[in-house]
Tab-separated table of C-alpha atoms in Angstrom:
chain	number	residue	atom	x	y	z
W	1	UNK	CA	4.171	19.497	-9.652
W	2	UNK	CA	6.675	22.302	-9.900
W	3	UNK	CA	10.072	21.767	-7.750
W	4	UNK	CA	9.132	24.181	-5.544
W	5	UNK	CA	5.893	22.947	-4.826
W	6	UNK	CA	7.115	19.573	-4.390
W	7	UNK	CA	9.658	20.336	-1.795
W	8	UNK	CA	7.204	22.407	0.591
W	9	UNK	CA	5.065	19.303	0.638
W	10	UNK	CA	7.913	16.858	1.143
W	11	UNK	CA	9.235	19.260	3.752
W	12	UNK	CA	5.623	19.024	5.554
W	13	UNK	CA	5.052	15.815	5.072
W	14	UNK	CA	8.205	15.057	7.169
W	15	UNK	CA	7.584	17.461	9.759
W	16	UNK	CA	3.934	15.867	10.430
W	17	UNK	CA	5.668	11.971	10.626
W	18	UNK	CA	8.966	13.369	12.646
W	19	UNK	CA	6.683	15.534	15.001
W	20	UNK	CA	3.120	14.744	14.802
W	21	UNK	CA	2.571	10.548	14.140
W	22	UNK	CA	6.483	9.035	15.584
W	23	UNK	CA	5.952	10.152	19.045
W	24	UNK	CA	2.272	8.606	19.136
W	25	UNK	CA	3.271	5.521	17.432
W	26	UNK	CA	2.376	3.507	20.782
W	27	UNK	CA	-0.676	4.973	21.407
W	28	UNK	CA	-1.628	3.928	17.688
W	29	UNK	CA	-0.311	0.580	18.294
W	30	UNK	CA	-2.475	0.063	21.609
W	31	UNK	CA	-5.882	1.815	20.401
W	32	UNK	CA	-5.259	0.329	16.847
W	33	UNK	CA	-6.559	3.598	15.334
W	34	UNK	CA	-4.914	7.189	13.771
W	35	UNK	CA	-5.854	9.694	16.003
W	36	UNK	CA	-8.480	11.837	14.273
W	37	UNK	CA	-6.519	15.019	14.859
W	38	UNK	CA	-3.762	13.208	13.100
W	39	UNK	CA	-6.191	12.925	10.291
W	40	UNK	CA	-7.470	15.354	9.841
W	41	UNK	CA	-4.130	16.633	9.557
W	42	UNK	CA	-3.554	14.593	6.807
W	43	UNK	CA	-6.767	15.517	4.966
W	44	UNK	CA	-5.575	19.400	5.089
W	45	UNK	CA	-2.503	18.474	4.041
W	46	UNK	CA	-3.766	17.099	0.533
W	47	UNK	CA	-2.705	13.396	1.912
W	48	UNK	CA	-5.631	11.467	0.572
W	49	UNK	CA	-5.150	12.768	-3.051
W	50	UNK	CA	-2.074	13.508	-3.628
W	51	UNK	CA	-1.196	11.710	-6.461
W	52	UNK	CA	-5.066	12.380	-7.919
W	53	UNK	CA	-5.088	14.673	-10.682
W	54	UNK	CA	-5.019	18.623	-10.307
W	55	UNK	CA	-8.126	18.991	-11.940
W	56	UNK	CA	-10.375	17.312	-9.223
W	57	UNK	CA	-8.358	18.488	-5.948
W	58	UNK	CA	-5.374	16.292	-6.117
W	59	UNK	CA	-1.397	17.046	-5.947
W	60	UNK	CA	-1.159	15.106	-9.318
W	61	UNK	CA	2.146	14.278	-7.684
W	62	UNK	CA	4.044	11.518	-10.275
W	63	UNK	CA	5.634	8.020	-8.825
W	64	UNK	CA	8.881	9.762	-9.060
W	65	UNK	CA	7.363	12.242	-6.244
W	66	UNK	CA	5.111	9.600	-4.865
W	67	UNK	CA	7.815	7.267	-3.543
W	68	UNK	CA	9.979	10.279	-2.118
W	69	UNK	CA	6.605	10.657	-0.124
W	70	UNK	CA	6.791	7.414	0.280
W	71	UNK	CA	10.223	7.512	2.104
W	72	UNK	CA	8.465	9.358	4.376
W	73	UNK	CA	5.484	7.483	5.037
W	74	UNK	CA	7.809	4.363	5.686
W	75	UNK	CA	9.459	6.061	8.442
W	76	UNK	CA	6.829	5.380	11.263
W	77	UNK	CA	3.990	2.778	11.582
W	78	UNK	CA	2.657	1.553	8.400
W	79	UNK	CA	-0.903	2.823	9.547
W	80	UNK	CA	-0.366	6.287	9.040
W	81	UNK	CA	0.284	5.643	4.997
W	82	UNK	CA	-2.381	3.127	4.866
W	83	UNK	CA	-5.304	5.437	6.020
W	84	UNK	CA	-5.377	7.254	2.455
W	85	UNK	CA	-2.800	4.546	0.690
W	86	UNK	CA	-5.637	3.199	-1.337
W	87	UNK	CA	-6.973	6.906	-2.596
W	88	UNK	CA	-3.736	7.636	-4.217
W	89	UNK	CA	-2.884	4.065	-5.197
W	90	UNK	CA	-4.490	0.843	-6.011
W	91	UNK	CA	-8.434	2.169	-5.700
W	92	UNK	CA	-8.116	6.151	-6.735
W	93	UNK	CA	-5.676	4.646	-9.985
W	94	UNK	CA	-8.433	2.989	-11.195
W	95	UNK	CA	-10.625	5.710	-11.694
W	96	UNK	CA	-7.721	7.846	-13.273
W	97	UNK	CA	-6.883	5.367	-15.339
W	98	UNK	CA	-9.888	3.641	-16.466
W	99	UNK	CA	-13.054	5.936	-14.905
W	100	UNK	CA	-15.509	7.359	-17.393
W	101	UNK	CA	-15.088	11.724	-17.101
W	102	UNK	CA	-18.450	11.190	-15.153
W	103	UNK	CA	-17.180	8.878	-12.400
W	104	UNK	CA	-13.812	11.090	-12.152
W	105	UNK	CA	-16.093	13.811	-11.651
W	106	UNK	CA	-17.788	12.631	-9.159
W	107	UNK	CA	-15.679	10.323	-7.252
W	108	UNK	CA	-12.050	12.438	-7.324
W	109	UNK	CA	-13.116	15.431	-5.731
W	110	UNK	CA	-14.537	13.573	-3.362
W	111	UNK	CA	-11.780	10.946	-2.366
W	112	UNK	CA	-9.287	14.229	-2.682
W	113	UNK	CA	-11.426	15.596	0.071
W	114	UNK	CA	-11.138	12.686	2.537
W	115	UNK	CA	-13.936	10.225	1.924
W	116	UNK	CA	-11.952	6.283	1.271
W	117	UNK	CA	-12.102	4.397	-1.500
W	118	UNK	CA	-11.270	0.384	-0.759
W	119	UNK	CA	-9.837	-2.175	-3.585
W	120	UNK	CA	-11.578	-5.310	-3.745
W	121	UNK	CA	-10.277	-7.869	-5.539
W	122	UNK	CA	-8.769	-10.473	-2.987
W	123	UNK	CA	-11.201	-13.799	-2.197
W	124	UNK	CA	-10.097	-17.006	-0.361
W	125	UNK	CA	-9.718	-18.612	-3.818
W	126	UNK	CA	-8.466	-15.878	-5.741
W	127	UNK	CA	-5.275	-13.814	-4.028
W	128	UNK	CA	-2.142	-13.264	-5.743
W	129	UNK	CA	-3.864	-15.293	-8.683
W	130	UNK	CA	-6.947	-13.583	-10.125
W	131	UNK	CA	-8.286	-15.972	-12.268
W	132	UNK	CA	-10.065	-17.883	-8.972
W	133	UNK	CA	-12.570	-15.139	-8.507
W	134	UNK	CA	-16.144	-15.697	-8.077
W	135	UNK	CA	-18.105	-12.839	-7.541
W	136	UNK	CA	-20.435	-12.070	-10.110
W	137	UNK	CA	-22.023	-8.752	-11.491
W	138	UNK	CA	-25.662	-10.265	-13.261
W	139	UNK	CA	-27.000	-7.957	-15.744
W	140	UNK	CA	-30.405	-6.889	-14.670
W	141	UNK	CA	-32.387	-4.504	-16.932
W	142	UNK	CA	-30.307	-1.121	-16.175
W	143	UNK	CA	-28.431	-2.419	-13.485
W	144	UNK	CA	-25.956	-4.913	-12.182
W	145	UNK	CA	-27.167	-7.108	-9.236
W	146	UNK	CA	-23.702	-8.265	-7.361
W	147	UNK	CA	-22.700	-11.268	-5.244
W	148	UNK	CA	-19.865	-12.583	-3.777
W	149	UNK	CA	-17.327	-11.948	-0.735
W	150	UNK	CA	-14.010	-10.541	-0.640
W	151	UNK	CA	-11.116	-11.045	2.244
W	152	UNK	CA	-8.182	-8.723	3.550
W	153	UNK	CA	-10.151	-5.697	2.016
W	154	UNK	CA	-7.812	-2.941	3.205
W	155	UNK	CA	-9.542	-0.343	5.073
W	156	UNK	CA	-13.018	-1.551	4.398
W	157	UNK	CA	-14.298	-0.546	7.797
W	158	UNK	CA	-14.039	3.017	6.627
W	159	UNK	CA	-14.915	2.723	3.298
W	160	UNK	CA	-17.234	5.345	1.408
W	161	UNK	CA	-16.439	3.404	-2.033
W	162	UNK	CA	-15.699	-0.224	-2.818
W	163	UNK	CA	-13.814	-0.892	-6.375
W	164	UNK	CA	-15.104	-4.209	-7.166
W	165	UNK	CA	-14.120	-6.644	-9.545
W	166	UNK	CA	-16.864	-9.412	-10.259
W	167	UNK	CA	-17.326	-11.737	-12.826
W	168	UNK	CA	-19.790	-10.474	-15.867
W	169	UNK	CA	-18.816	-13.283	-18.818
W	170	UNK	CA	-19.486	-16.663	-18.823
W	171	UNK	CA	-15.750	-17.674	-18.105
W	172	UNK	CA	-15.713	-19.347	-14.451
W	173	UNK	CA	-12.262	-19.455	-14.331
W	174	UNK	CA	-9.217	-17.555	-15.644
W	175	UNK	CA	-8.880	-13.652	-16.093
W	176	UNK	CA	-10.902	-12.862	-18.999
W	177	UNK	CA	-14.519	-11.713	-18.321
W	178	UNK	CA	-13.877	-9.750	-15.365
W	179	UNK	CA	-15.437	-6.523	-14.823
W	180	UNK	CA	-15.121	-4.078	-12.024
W	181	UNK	CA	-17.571	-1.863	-10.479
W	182	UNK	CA	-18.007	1.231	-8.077
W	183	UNK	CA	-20.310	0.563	-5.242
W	184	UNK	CA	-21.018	2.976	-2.768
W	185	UNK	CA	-20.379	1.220	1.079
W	186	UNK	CA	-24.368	2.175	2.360
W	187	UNK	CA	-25.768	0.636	0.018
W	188	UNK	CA	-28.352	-2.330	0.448
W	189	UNK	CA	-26.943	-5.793	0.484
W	190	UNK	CA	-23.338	-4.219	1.609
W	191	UNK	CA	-21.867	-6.269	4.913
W	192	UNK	CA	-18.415	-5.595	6.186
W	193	UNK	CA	-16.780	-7.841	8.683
W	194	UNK	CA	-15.568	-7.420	11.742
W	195	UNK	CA	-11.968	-6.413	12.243
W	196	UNK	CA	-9.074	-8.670	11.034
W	197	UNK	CA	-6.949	-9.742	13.809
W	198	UNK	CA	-3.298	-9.365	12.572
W	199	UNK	CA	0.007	-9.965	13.276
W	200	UNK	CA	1.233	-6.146	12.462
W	201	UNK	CA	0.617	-3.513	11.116
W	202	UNK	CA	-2.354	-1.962	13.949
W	203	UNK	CA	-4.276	0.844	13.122
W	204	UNK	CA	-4.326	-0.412	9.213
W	205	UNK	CA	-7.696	-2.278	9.613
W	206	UNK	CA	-8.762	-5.301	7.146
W	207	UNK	CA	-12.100	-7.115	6.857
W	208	UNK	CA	-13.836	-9.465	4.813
W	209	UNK	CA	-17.109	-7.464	2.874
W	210	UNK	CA	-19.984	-9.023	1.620
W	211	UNK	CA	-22.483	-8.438	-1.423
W	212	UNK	CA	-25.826	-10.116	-1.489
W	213	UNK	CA	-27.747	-8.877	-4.608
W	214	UNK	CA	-26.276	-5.474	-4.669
W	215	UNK	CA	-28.113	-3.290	-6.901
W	216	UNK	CA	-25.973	-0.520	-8.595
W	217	UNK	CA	-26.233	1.014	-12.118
W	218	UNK	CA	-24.920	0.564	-15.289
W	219	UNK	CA	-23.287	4.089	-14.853
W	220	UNK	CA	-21.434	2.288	-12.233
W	221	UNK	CA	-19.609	-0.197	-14.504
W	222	UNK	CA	-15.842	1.241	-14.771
W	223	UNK	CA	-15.151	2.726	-17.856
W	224	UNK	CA	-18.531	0.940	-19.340
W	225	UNK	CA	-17.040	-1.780	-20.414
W	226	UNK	CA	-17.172	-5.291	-19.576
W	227	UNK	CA	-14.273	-7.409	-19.346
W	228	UNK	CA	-11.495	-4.908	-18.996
W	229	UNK	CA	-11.414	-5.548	-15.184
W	230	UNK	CA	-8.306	-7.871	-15.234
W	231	UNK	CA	-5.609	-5.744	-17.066
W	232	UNK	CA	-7.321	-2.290	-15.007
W	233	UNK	CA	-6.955	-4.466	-11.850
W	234	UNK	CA	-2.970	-5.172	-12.996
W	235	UNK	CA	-2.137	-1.575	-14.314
W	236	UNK	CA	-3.034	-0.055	-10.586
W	237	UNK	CA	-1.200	-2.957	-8.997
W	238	UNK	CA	2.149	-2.207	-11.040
W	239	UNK	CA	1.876	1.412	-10.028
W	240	UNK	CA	1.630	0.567	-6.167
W	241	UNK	CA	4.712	-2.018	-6.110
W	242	UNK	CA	6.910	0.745	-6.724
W	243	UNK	CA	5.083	2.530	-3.787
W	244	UNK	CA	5.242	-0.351	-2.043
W	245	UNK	CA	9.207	-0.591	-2.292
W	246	UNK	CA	9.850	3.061	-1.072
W	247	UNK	CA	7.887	2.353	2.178
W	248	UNK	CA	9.973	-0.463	2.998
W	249	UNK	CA	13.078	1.534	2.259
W	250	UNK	CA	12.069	4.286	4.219
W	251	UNK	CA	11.025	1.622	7.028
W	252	UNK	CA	15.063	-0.061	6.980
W	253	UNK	CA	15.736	3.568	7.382
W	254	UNK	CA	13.929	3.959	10.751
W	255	UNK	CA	15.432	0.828	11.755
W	256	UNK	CA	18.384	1.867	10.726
W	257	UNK	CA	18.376	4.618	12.665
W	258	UNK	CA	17.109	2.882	15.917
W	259	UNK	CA	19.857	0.222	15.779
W	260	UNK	CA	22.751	2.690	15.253
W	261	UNK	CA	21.557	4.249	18.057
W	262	UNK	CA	21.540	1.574	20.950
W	263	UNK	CA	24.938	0.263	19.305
W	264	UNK	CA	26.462	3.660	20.277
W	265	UNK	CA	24.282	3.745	23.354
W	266	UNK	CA	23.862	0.107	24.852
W	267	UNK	CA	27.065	-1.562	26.955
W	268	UNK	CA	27.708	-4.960	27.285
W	269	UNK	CA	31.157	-5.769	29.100
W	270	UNK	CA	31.307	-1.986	29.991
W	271	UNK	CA	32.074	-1.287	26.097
W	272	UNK	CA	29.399	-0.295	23.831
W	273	UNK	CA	28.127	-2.567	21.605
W	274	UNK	CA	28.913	-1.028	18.682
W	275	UNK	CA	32.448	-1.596	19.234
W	276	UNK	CA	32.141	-5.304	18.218
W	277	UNK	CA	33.010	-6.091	14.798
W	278	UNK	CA	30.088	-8.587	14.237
W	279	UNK	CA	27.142	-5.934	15.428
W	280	UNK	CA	28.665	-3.158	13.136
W	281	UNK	CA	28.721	-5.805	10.379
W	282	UNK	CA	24.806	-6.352	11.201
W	283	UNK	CA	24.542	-2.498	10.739
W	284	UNK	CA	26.650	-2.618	7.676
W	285	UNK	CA	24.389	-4.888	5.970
W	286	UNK	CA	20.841	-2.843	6.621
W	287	UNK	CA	22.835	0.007	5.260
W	288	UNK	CA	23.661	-1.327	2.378
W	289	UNK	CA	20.086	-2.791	1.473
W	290	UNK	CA	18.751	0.994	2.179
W	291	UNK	CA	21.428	2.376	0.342
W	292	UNK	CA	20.470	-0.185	-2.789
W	293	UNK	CA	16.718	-0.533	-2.035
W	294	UNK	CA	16.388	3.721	-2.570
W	295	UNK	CA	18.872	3.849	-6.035
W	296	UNK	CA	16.489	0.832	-6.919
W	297	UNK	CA	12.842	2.649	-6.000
W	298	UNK	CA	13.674	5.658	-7.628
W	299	UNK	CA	15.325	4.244	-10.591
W	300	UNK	CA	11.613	2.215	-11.493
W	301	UNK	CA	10.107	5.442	-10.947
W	302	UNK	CA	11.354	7.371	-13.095
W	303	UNK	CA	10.947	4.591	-15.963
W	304	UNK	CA	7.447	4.190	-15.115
W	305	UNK	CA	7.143	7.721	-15.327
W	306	UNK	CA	7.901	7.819	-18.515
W	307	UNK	CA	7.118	4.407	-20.105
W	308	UNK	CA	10.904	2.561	-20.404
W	309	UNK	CA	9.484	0.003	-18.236
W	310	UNK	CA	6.554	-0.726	-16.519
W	311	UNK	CA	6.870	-4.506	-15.975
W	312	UNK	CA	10.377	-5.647	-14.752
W	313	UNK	CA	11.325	-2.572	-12.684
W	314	UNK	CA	8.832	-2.413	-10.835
W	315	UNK	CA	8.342	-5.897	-9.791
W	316	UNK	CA	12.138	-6.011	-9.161
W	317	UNK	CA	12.149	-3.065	-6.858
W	318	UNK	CA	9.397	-4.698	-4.878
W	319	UNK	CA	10.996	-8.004	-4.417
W	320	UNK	CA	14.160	-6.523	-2.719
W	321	UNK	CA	12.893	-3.741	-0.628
W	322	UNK	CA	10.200	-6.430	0.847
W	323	UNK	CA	12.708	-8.749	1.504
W	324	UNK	CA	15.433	-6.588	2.654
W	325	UNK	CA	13.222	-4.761	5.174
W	326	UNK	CA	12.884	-8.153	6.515
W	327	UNK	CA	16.198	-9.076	6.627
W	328	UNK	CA	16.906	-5.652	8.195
W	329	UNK	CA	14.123	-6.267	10.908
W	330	UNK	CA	15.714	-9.411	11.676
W	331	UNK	CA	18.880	-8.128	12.034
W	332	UNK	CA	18.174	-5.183	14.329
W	333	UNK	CA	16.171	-7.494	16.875
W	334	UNK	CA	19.332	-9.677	17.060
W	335	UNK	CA	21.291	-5.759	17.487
W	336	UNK	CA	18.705	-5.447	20.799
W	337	UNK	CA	19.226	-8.634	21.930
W	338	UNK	CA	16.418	-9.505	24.840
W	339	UNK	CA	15.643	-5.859	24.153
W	340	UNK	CA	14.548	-6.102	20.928
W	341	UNK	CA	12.192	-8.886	21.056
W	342	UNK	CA	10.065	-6.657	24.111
W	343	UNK	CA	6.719	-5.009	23.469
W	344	UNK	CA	7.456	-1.313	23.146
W	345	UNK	CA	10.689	-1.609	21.203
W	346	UNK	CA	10.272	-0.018	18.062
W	347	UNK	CA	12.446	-2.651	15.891
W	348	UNK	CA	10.494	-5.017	17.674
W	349	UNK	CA	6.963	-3.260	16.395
W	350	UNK	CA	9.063	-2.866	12.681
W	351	UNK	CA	10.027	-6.814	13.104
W	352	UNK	CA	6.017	-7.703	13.075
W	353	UNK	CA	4.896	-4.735	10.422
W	354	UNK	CA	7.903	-5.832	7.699
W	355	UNK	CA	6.440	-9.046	7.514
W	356	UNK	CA	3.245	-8.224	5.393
W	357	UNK	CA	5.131	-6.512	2.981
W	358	UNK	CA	6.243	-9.367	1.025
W	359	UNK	CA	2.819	-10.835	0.711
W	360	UNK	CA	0.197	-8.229	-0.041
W	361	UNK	CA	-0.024	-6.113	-4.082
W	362	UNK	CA	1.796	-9.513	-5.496
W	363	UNK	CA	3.589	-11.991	-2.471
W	364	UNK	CA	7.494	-12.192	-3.800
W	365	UNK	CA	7.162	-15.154	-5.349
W	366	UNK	CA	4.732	-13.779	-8.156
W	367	UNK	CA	7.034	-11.236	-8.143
W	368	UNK	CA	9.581	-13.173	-9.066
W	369	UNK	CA	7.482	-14.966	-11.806
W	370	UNK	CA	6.649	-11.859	-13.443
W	371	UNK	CA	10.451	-10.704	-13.682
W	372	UNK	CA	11.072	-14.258	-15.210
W	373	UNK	CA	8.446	-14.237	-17.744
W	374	UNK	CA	8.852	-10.548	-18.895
W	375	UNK	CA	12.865	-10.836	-19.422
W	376	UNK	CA	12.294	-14.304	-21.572
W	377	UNK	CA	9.818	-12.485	-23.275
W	378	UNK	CA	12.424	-10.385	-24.145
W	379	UNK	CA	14.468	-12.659	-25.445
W	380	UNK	CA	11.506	-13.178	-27.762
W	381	UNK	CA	10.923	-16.847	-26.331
């Protein structure tokens, strides 16, 4: 995207969170929905294919542009991002990356234009490890006949497309033979859930989804190959932890923000707050992980971006802004006091949201494994 480009949409993107989604952010919270004039908003705006490519009615914007969006997107209630989050990352990459010209052709455009594409890999068995899954894709003359069940299936209840992965080889176990699919959300055999129930995060809705005998094509195998489903599965995931990273920075920023503000604002003793040496310390330390959690997020962009590193950085940059936007949650409640432990308090609302962040595109302690294994693989061990 040219500079110029880029900075009108980064300039609207922050005038539709600052003016448009932060002064709703209760009413999203209590309804546990994005208003539709919010979204459709968003779907003007290019939101839900930004990072798609040009050619089929995306931004094409790069990570190094994504995560500055990303800043943005962090700033107010994790819903907003997560209503066309999957397009752009973990579902949309695997078409770009691995879809045969005819399923970019006819799924980009499309996703671009608003309709939502879900990833599906999680299952009780199989989370942040893979190699558990048991859904199968059976081979059935010209067609694949799919079943299985899948859990915490980011905005399945709106889905238009499900990216599947299912087992197609013999292999019960492990990460080889896995194969992933696109299957359309209408079509026979297709059950989503009800509603998860969550600690945070409202208005991003999860279910479980269902596949009895689902009939799809051959066409609809990704790529059409079998067995590639693992290492497409890990290439999107890679892309989003870097994504992942800038939202909680741009989340510590908002809480940030808040706790500066009642420091200055809130008395205790008839002094403000702020005037105590152990709250500004409290303040001292979010700023610092923002300050460190940005240089960090932008620094595994731009090596993704152009191939330096695609394994440690980005797993590194997702470990610490996770578990710094935590720590900074923490932190600000303690700031508040009573205040911040209230209903209605935003760092209170931030507290609960923060605390998915180190669980879901790899929990921190696979991320953690990952950085291990890649620098002794370095080291040629």
């Amino acid at each position: 995207m040219e500079a110029a480009d880029f900075k009108a949409v980064l300039d609207a993107v922050r005038r539709l969170v600052r003016e448009d989604v932060v002064p709703r952010e209760d009413e999203i919270e209590e309804t546990d929905a994005i208003p539709e004039d919010i979204r459709r908003k968003a779907v003007a705006m290019g939101l839900f294919g930004y990072t798609l490519p040009e050619e089929y009615g995306g931004l094409g914007a790069s990570l190094y542009e994504d995560v500055q969006l990303a800043f943005e997107f962090g700033y107010t209630t994790p819903a907003f991002r997560s209503m066309f989050g999957t397009n752009n990352g973990i579902a949309g990459k695997v078409l770009v990356n691995a879809g045969t010209e005819e399923q970019q052709k006819h799924w980009l455009p499309r996703l671009a234009e608003g309709a939502v594409a879900s990833f599906a890999l999680t299952e009780a068995e199989a989370g942040s490890d893979p190699s558990g899954l048991t859904t199968r894709a059976r081979r059935d003359g010209d067609a694949y006949l799919i079943s299985g069940s899948k859990r915490f299936i980011t905005n399945a209840p709106l889905a238009d497309l499900f990216v599947v992965f299912a087992r197609t080889g013999e292999e019960k176990h492990g990460t080889k033979g896995i194969s992933v699919f696109l299957v359309e959300s209408n079509l026979p055999g297709v059950t989503v859930g009800p509603k998860d129930h969550k600690t945070g995060q409202a208005g991003a809705w999860t279910a479980e989804v269902y596949f009895d005998e689902v009939r799809v094509p051959a066409a609809a195998l990704v790529g059409g190959e079998e067995g590639a489903g693992f290492g497409t599965a890990m290439k999107s995931l890679v892309r989003g932890r870097v994504h992942i990273a800038a939202l909680c920075v741009g989340m510590a920023e908002r809480i940030l923000e808040e706790s500066v503000a009642y420091a200055a604002a809130n008395k205790q003793g008839g002094r403000p707050i702020g005037e105590f040496q152990l709250v500004q310390a409290m303040l001292a330390e979010i700023q610092t992980g923002v300050y460190a959690g940005r240089a960090m997020v932008l620094e595994a962009a731009r090596n993704y971006d152009s191939g330096a590193d695609r394994r440690i950085g980005p797993s590194a940059a997702k470990l610490f802004c996770s578990e710094m936007v935590s720590k900074a949650a923490d932190l600000a409640v303690q700031i508040h006091g009573g205040m911040g432990y209230m209903r209605g308090t935003v760092v209170e609302r931030c507290f609960r949201d923060a605390r998915l962040f180190r669980i879901y595109e790899g929990t921190s302690e696979i991320q953690r494994l990952i950085i291990g294994k890649n620098l002794l693989k370095g080291a040629g061990r």
